[in-house]
Amino acid sequence: MMKKLLTILLFSLFGSGVFAQNFAGTDYGFRLGLTAHPNFGWYKPENGKSNGVNVGFAYGLMADFNFAENYSIATGITLTTINGRTTEVGRNIGFPDGPQNRLFDLKYMMQYVEIPLTVKLKTDKLGESRWYGQFGLSNDFKTKSRMDTRPDPVDKREINQGTKFYRAGLIIGGGLEYDIASHTSVVVGLTFNNGFTNITSDSNRSIKNHYFGLNLGMFF
């Protein structure tokens, strides 16, 4: 599976580079950085209700392919955890034992390798800083999935067989880049990742997960 993920990453980065080169009249450069940030996720079942926001975390690499002075193709690779709670009826989640009409409080813990592909629009420099906005697609590939169940004490049950490998989402966000040296910038921003694919492999169920990310990073 890791070979497949690395292949997808290389094609994504190569494709972004080719796209940038095709549009670049001037070489505005390639930037690579590190990111680590919390996110605040929730799950929305079609049959049931969302039951609160939970904290997750993401860390990894971010990259900008600058094809004009104020425009970039932004991508990267992060290990992203999306946590959240729902309340669902037992018969909908496939529990073979117990009353099928009983309500269960569930906590989903999904971990993905995330490869975003977005367009980033930047303002002109204001002193040492510039504002940016971005919009694009999130491509997420599952590495782990677990579920806690209440009232029954089933802690961290593996649900890899019941969840899909690929998740897609729409990304919209913005923030601030601040130069602290000639080639080094600190990045602070906020991103909304709106999942639009069903995360379950059960054809009778539909659950989508979403999160707000507090983006913290540094370009070198």
XYZ file of C-alpha atoms in Angstrom:
220
model
C 0.000 0.000 0.000
C 2.857 2.389 0.799
C 4.260 1.860 -2.718
C 0.909 2.904 -4.167
C 0.810 6.009 -1.951
C 4.336 7.021 -2.914
C 3.515 6.537 -6.594
C 0.419 8.719 -6.265
C 2.430 11.390 -4.441
C 5.146 11.432 -7.116
C 2.592 11.734 -9.901
C 0.798 14.523 -8.025
C 3.998 16.475 -7.484
C 5.178 15.880 -11.049
C 1.801 16.859 -12.468
C 1.758 20.048 -10.422
C 5.277 20.889 -11.580
C 4.383 20.387 -15.239
C 1.271 22.506 -14.803
C 3.279 25.280 -13.189
C 5.946 25.175 -15.892
C 3.339 25.402 -18.633
C 1.989 28.624 -17.174
C 5.178 30.236 -15.948
C 6.627 33.036 -18.018
C 9.171 33.600 -15.254
C 10.575 31.072 -12.820
C 9.042 32.122 -9.495
C 10.375 29.091 -7.709
C 9.391 26.018 -5.769
C 8.945 26.132 -1.987
C 8.979 23.217 0.427
C 8.072 23.332 4.093
C 6.934 21.474 7.194
C 3.493 21.638 8.779
C 1.985 20.369 12.030
C -1.427 21.454 13.202
C -4.558 20.449 15.110
C -7.915 19.997 13.450
C -11.482 19.952 14.730
C -13.534 17.210 13.093
C -17.084 15.914 13.038
C -19.024 13.099 11.347
C -22.442 13.420 9.745
C -24.453 10.188 9.262
C -27.405 10.084 6.900
C -29.373 7.995 9.431
C -28.445 9.398 12.815
C -26.986 12.614 14.106
C -23.647 14.263 14.572
C -22.675 14.318 18.215
C -19.916 16.845 18.716
C -16.537 18.003 17.513
C -13.338 16.139 18.368
C -9.691 17.181 18.079
C -7.402 15.466 15.583
C -3.941 16.212 14.278
C -1.983 16.454 11.025
C 1.720 16.694 10.215
C 3.920 16.385 7.172
C 5.219 18.307 4.157
C 3.717 21.203 2.193
C 4.845 22.506 -1.188
C 4.105 25.509 -3.401
C 4.759 25.532 -7.147
C 4.734 29.244 -7.979
C 3.697 29.769 -11.596
C 3.275 33.559 -11.271
C 4.209 36.198 -8.732
C 0.975 35.895 -6.763
C -0.283 32.446 -7.794
C 0.723 28.927 -6.767
C -0.291 25.309 -7.062
C -0.188 24.129 -3.446
C 0.170 20.454 -2.542
C 2.032 18.258 -0.040
C 1.588 15.101 1.992
C 0.380 14.824 5.589
C -0.686 12.117 7.989
C -4.108 13.376 9.073
C -6.387 12.058 11.817
C -10.090 13.003 11.708
C -12.039 12.236 14.895
C -15.727 12.754 15.618
C -18.818 11.396 17.374
C -22.258 10.292 16.182
C -25.438 8.795 17.609
C -26.812 5.955 15.476
C -29.340 3.118 15.733
C -27.949 -0.394 16.270
C -29.592 -1.941 13.214
C -27.900 0.656 10.989
C -24.399 -0.122 12.178
C -24.604 -3.895 11.880
C -24.448 -4.940 15.542
C -25.664 -8.564 15.601
C -26.374 -8.674 19.359
C -28.688 -6.680 21.554
C -31.791 -4.584 20.761
C -31.553 -3.410 17.174
C -33.452 -0.205 17.980
C -31.012 0.842 20.698
C -29.156 4.118 20.228
C -25.373 3.904 20.299
C -22.914 6.730 20.835
C -19.985 6.153 18.477
C -16.587 7.772 18.217
C -14.866 7.434 14.844
C -11.080 7.740 14.581
C -9.925 7.775 10.957
C -6.331 8.261 9.854
C -5.387 9.183 6.284
C -2.424 10.029 4.131
C -3.686 13.318 2.699
C -2.470 14.775 -0.611
C -4.183 18.110 -1.316
C -4.136 19.831 -4.677
C -5.193 23.480 -4.488
C -4.767 26.837 -6.143
C -3.316 29.491 -3.817
C -3.850 33.205 -4.492
C -1.585 35.676 -2.691
C -1.671 39.411 -2.143
C 1.278 41.685 -2.825
C 3.707 41.941 0.068
C 2.713 44.206 2.927
C 6.027 44.722 4.672
C 7.262 41.222 5.457
C 3.880 39.526 5.133
C 1.233 38.641 2.581
C -2.281 37.203 2.828
C -3.421 34.185 0.837
C -6.557 32.254 -0.011
C -6.783 28.768 -1.468
C -9.316 26.394 -2.981
C -9.044 22.857 -4.288
C -9.379 19.122 -3.760
C -8.363 16.891 -0.868
C -7.261 13.333 -1.759
C -7.140 11.092 1.311
C -5.988 7.459 1.520
C -6.928 5.506 4.640
C -4.207 3.993 6.796
C -6.226 3.184 9.935
C -9.837 3.286 11.155
C -11.238 2.581 14.615
C -14.494 3.081 16.484
C -15.413 3.324 20.163
C -18.955 2.241 21.076
C -21.192 3.286 23.976
C -23.107 2.102 26.001
C -21.398 -1.232 25.254
C -17.721 -1.197 26.287
C -16.195 -1.838 22.865
C -13.054 0.295 22.843
C -11.177 1.099 19.655
C -12.768 -1.597 17.506
C -11.009 -1.900 14.154
C -13.381 -1.055 11.291
C -10.982 -1.248 8.349
C -13.258 -3.690 6.512
C -16.248 -1.387 6.936
C -14.679 1.837 5.671
C -13.472 2.939 2.254
C -9.832 3.375 1.290
C -10.316 6.688 -0.556
C -11.888 9.895 0.710
C -12.318 13.110 -1.277
C -13.084 16.576 0.013
C -13.245 20.216 -1.006
C -10.714 22.572 0.572
C -11.220 26.274 1.158
C -8.977 28.338 3.381
C -6.801 31.335 3.917
C -4.092 32.755 6.099
C -0.913 34.742 6.453
C 2.701 34.166 5.396
C 5.350 36.119 7.273
C 8.997 36.247 6.127
C 11.517 35.797 8.930
C 14.507 35.442 6.570
C 15.213 35.733 2.863
C 14.067 32.155 2.143
C 12.124 31.305 5.296
C 8.465 32.060 6.038
C 6.084 31.225 8.859
C 2.549 30.264 7.793
C -0.600 30.591 9.921
C -4.022 29.874 8.452
C -7.429 28.231 8.705
C -8.765 25.512 6.371
C -12.207 23.955 5.990
C -12.077 20.417 4.546
C -15.574 19.380 3.437
C -15.688 15.625 2.813
C -18.148 14.698 0.073
C -17.617 10.934 -0.292
C -19.156 8.238 1.876
C -16.523 6.822 4.247
C -18.368 3.517 4.818
C -18.343 0.521 2.477
C -21.877 -0.480 3.566
C -24.274 0.342 0.726
C -27.069 0.897 3.268
C -25.205 3.587 5.185
C -23.759 6.980 4.404
C -21.404 8.932 6.661
C -19.253 11.909 5.710
C -16.544 13.528 7.789
C -15.375 17.130 7.818
C -12.901 19.277 9.708
C -11.524 22.734 10.332
C -7.727 22.824 10.439
C -5.617 25.435 12.227
C -2.681 25.482 9.815
C 0.778 26.085 11.235
C 3.899 25.644 9.157
C 7.205 26.953 7.901
C 8.598 27.243 4.366
C 12.373 26.959 3.880
